[in-house]
């Protein structure tokens, strides 16, 4: 018996529609399949921050101002920040095997930061970074006093500095965060209404760029920086003593027992402070040396070399490499100094977002800056800011792995 073919099947349009439907169905299946694989990856690069941190854990009100968590990304570089203290909460970059690694230690909620025994984790520091002897300085013949908070001296702006304020924040795009804070005249003893803007941005070449700007209506002093605590092997990976460090500085500023500079500029050659070629951080840290004893390790300002051949405004300040991860960080700055701190006062009292404690020397800091106690040291570069002037400076952390 001959089968009768329905007229619609004989129609050419039927076959066109049928084939088109099969094509679309197959494409959708393939798309869904690919999306399913991406979602189930163990650490997809586009969600690593969201897996480590929750915005709700930072969403609160402090002194009437809204605190939030912000996510920044550009290429393989990702950074989480909060406007409480203008601080970097985490920073992820690929290691030598392509694994996204969190190289800045921090906590996973705002309560932990408020209660932390270490107030400076990742924070924007001001008005004056580093130490001012006895919390006193003279400006245009008038003496000012600011609250002391570190062995009778003022550290990082004294008690309740910029690390404790809530900054106004604006995120114009996915790789930039603009922070602003208006510090009123005589806040913490500093003269002048100081308007500060700090722009954090991630560039396409895996660089964290920090642009600082400030103006004042009275003569005042300003020395802004960031206090990120780094472990290039990853937060919670152990101590940083095996990291290789090179500092592009032939001199440093020795300190007394209170970590106040003596006013001298001393050559590093022939001392444990010589990092003009790469050395492991822990290689000489236990040497019998008065300066290492004063700092309980490294906690000193380096006088950066002035290069004439690069033609660039930013000086190459440092190169650090994680011994396990292969992650390399280069530091560039317009500032004349760099504070190298080897985590000597970390006391296992705070819990990081990875669950690890802030154990002794499990992070280091490289703080771009003018020299410590500059207002009281006539031979140091001045940090005075006058009305009508604009304080501007740029620093960068650049990452790669090999």
JSON list of C-alpha atoms in Angstrom, two decimals, residues 82-163:
[
{"chain": "A", "resi": 82, "resn": "UNK", "atom": "CA", "xyz": [34.82, 49.42, 51.69]},
{"chain": "A", "resi": 83, "resn": "UNK", "atom": "CA", "xyz": [34.30, 53.13, 52.26]},
{"chain": "A", "resi": 84, "resn": "UNK", "atom": "CA", "xyz": [34.80, 52.55, 55.99]},
{"chain": "A", "resi": 85, "resn": "UNK", "atom": "CA", "xyz": [38.38, 53.72, 56.27]},
{"chain": "A", "resi": 86, "resn": "UNK", "atom": "CA", "xyz": [38.71, 53.74, 52.48]},
{"chain": "A", "resi": 87, "resn": "UNK", "atom": "CA", "xyz": [40.23, 50.31, 52.76]},
{"chain": "A", "resi": 88, "resn": "UNK", "atom": "CA", "xyz": [41.19, 47.48, 50.43]},
{"chain": "A", "resi": 89, "resn": "UNK", "atom": "CA", "xyz": [39.45, 44.35, 51.76]},
{"chain": "A", "resi": 90, "resn": "UNK", "atom": "CA", "xyz": [40.86, 41.90, 49.23]},
{"chain": "A", "resi": 91, "resn": "UNK", "atom": "CA", "xyz": [42.85, 41.87, 45.99]},
{"chain": "A", "resi": 92, "resn": "UNK", "atom": "CA", "xyz": [42.88, 38.91, 43.59]},
{"chain": "A", "resi": 93, "resn": "UNK", "atom": "CA", "xyz": [45.42, 38.26, 40.83]},
{"chain": "A", "resi": 94, "resn": "UNK", "atom": "CA", "xyz": [46.47, 35.05, 39.01]},
{"chain": "A", "resi": 95, "resn": "UNK", "atom": "CA", "xyz": [49.45, 33.08, 40.32]},
{"chain": "A", "resi": 96, "resn": "UNK", "atom": "CA", "xyz": [51.96, 31.29, 38.08]},
{"chain": "A", "resi": 97, "resn": "UNK", "atom": "CA", "xyz": [49.43, 28.50, 37.49]},
{"chain": "A", "resi": 98, "resn": "UNK", "atom": "CA", "xyz": [46.55, 30.87, 36.73]},
{"chain": "A", "resi": 99, "resn": "UNK", "atom": "CA", "xyz": [44.87, 30.39, 40.11]},
{"chain": "A", "resi": 100, "resn": "UNK", "atom": "CA", "xyz": [43.22, 33.56, 41.40]},
{"chain": "A", "resi": 101, "resn": "UNK", "atom": "CA", "xyz": [45.03, 34.45, 44.64]},
{"chain": "A", "resi": 102, "resn": "UNK", "atom": "CA", "xyz": [44.02, 36.96, 47.31]},
{"chain": "A", "resi": 103, "resn": "UNK", "atom": "CA", "xyz": [47.19, 38.93, 48.03]},
{"chain": "A", "resi": 104, "resn": "UNK", "atom": "CA", "xyz": [45.79, 41.52, 50.49]},
{"chain": "A", "resi": 105, "resn": "UNK", "atom": "CA", "xyz": [44.70, 40.30, 53.92]},
{"chain": "A", "resi": 106, "resn": "UNK", "atom": "CA", "xyz": [41.42, 41.54, 55.37]},
{"chain": "A", "resi": 107, "resn": "UNK", "atom": "CA", "xyz": [38.21, 40.63, 57.16]},
{"chain": "A", "resi": 108, "resn": "UNK", "atom": "CA", "xyz": [34.88, 39.49, 55.72]},
{"chain": "A", "resi": 109, "resn": "UNK", "atom": "CA", "xyz": [32.56, 41.81, 57.66]},
{"chain": "A", "resi": 110, "resn": "UNK", "atom": "CA", "xyz": [32.43, 45.37, 58.95]},
{"chain": "A", "resi": 111, "resn": "UNK", "atom": "CA", "xyz": [32.07, 44.36, 62.60]},
{"chain": "A", "resi": 112, "resn": "UNK", "atom": "CA", "xyz": [35.42, 42.59, 62.48]},
{"chain": "A", "resi": 113, "resn": "UNK", "atom": "CA", "xyz": [37.10, 45.76, 61.20]},
{"chain": "A", "resi": 114, "resn": "UNK", "atom": "CA", "xyz": [35.52, 47.92, 63.90]},
{"chain": "A", "resi": 115, "resn": "UNK", "atom": "CA", "xyz": [36.61, 45.51, 66.63]},
{"chain": "A", "resi": 116, "resn": "UNK", "atom": "CA", "xyz": [40.06, 44.76, 65.17]},
{"chain": "A", "resi": 117, "resn": "UNK", "atom": "CA", "xyz": [43.11, 45.27, 67.36]},
{"chain": "A", "resi": 118, "resn": "UNK", "atom": "CA", "xyz": [44.93, 46.33, 64.16]},
{"chain": "A", "resi": 119, "resn": "UNK", "atom": "CA", "xyz": [43.09, 49.41, 62.84]},
{"chain": "A", "resi": 120, "resn": "UNK", "atom": "CA", "xyz": [45.08, 49.88, 59.64]},
{"chain": "A", "resi": 121, "resn": "UNK", "atom": "CA", "xyz": [44.39, 46.74, 57.57]},
{"chain": "A", "resi": 122, "resn": "UNK", "atom": "CA", "xyz": [44.11, 47.98, 53.96]},
{"chain": "A", "resi": 123, "resn": "UNK", "atom": "CA", "xyz": [43.14, 51.52, 55.01]},
{"chain": "A", "resi": 124, "resn": "UNK", "atom": "CA", "xyz": [43.64, 54.93, 53.44]},
{"chain": "A", "resi": 125, "resn": "UNK", "atom": "CA", "xyz": [45.84, 56.76, 55.94]},
{"chain": "A", "resi": 126, "resn": "UNK", "atom": "CA", "xyz": [45.68, 60.47, 56.88]},
{"chain": "A", "resi": 127, "resn": "UNK", "atom": "CA", "xyz": [45.92, 63.25, 57.60]},
{"chain": "A", "resi": 128, "resn": "UNK", "atom": "CA", "xyz": [49.55, 62.34, 58.19]},
{"chain": "A", "resi": 129, "resn": "UNK", "atom": "CA", "xyz": [50.86, 58.85, 57.59]},
{"chain": "A", "resi": 130, "resn": "UNK", "atom": "CA", "xyz": [53.60, 57.44, 59.84]},
{"chain": "A", "resi": 131, "resn": "UNK", "atom": "CA", "xyz": [54.81, 58.99, 63.10]},
{"chain": "A", "resi": 132, "resn": "UNK", "atom": "CA", "xyz": [54.93, 62.49, 64.54]},
{"chain": "A", "resi": 133, "resn": "UNK", "atom": "CA", "xyz": [57.14, 62.73, 67.62]},
{"chain": "A", "resi": 134, "resn": "UNK", "atom": "CA", "xyz": [55.11, 63.33, 70.79]},
{"chain": "A", "resi": 135, "resn": "UNK", "atom": "CA", "xyz": [52.15, 64.31, 68.59]},
{"chain": "A", "resi": 136, "resn": "UNK", "atom": "CA", "xyz": [53.48, 67.87, 68.32]},
{"chain": "A", "resi": 137, "resn": "UNK", "atom": "CA", "xyz": [54.55, 70.07, 65.43]},
{"chain": "A", "resi": 138, "resn": "UNK", "atom": "CA", "xyz": [55.00, 73.78, 64.74]},
{"chain": "A", "resi": 139, "resn": "UNK", "atom": "CA", "xyz": [53.52, 75.49, 61.71]},
{"chain": "A", "resi": 140, "resn": "UNK", "atom": "CA", "xyz": [54.13, 79.17, 60.91]},
{"chain": "A", "resi": 141, "resn": "UNK", "atom": "CA", "xyz": [55.28, 79.72, 64.47]},
{"chain": "A", "resi": 142, "resn": "UNK", "atom": "CA", "xyz": [52.29, 78.08, 66.15]},
{"chain": "A", "resi": 143, "resn": "UNK", "atom": "CA", "xyz": [52.54, 74.75, 67.96]},
{"chain": "A", "resi": 144, "resn": "UNK", "atom": "CA", "xyz": [49.85, 72.12, 67.40]},
{"chain": "A", "resi": 145, "resn": "UNK", "atom": "CA", "xyz": [49.17, 68.95, 69.36]},
{"chain": "A", "resi": 146, "resn": "UNK", "atom": "CA", "xyz": [47.39, 65.83, 68.12]},
{"chain": "A", "resi": 147, "resn": "UNK", "atom": "CA", "xyz": [46.34, 62.80, 70.17]},
{"chain": "A", "resi": 148, "resn": "UNK", "atom": "CA", "xyz": [49.13, 60.27, 70.70]},
{"chain": "A", "resi": 149, "resn": "UNK", "atom": "CA", "xyz": [48.44, 56.60, 70.11]},
{"chain": "A", "resi": 150, "resn": "UNK", "atom": "CA", "xyz": [51.82, 54.87, 69.77]},
{"chain": "A", "resi": 151, "resn": "UNK", "atom": "CA", "xyz": [54.32, 54.91, 72.63]},
{"chain": "A", "resi": 152, "resn": "UNK", "atom": "CA", "xyz": [53.77, 58.61, 73.28]},
{"chain": "A", "resi": 153, "resn": "UNK", "atom": "CA", "xyz": [53.86, 59.50, 69.59]},
{"chain": "A", "resi": 154, "resn": "UNK", "atom": "CA", "xyz": [51.13, 60.05, 66.99]},
{"chain": "A", "resi": 155, "resn": "UNK", "atom": "CA", "xyz": [50.93, 57.27, 64.40]},
{"chain": "A", "resi": 156, "resn": "UNK", "atom": "CA", "xyz": [48.98, 57.63, 61.13]},
{"chain": "A", "resi": 157, "resn": "UNK", "atom": "CA", "xyz": [47.15, 60.79, 62.15]},
{"chain": "A", "resi": 158, "resn": "UNK", "atom": "CA", "xyz": [46.81, 59.90, 65.82]},
{"chain": "A", "resi": 159, "resn": "UNK", "atom": "CA", "xyz": [43.82, 58.33, 67.52]},
{"chain": "A", "resi": 160, "resn": "UNK", "atom": "CA", "xyz": [40.88, 57.84, 65.12]},
{"chain": "A", "resi": 161, "resn": "UNK", "atom": "CA", "xyz": [42.53, 58.91, 61.87]},
{"chain": "A", "resi": 162, "resn": "UNK", "atom": "CA", "xyz": [41.20, 58.55, 58.33]},
{"chain": "A", "resi": 163, "resn": "UNK", "atom": "CA", "xyz": [41.11, 54.75, 58.77]}
]
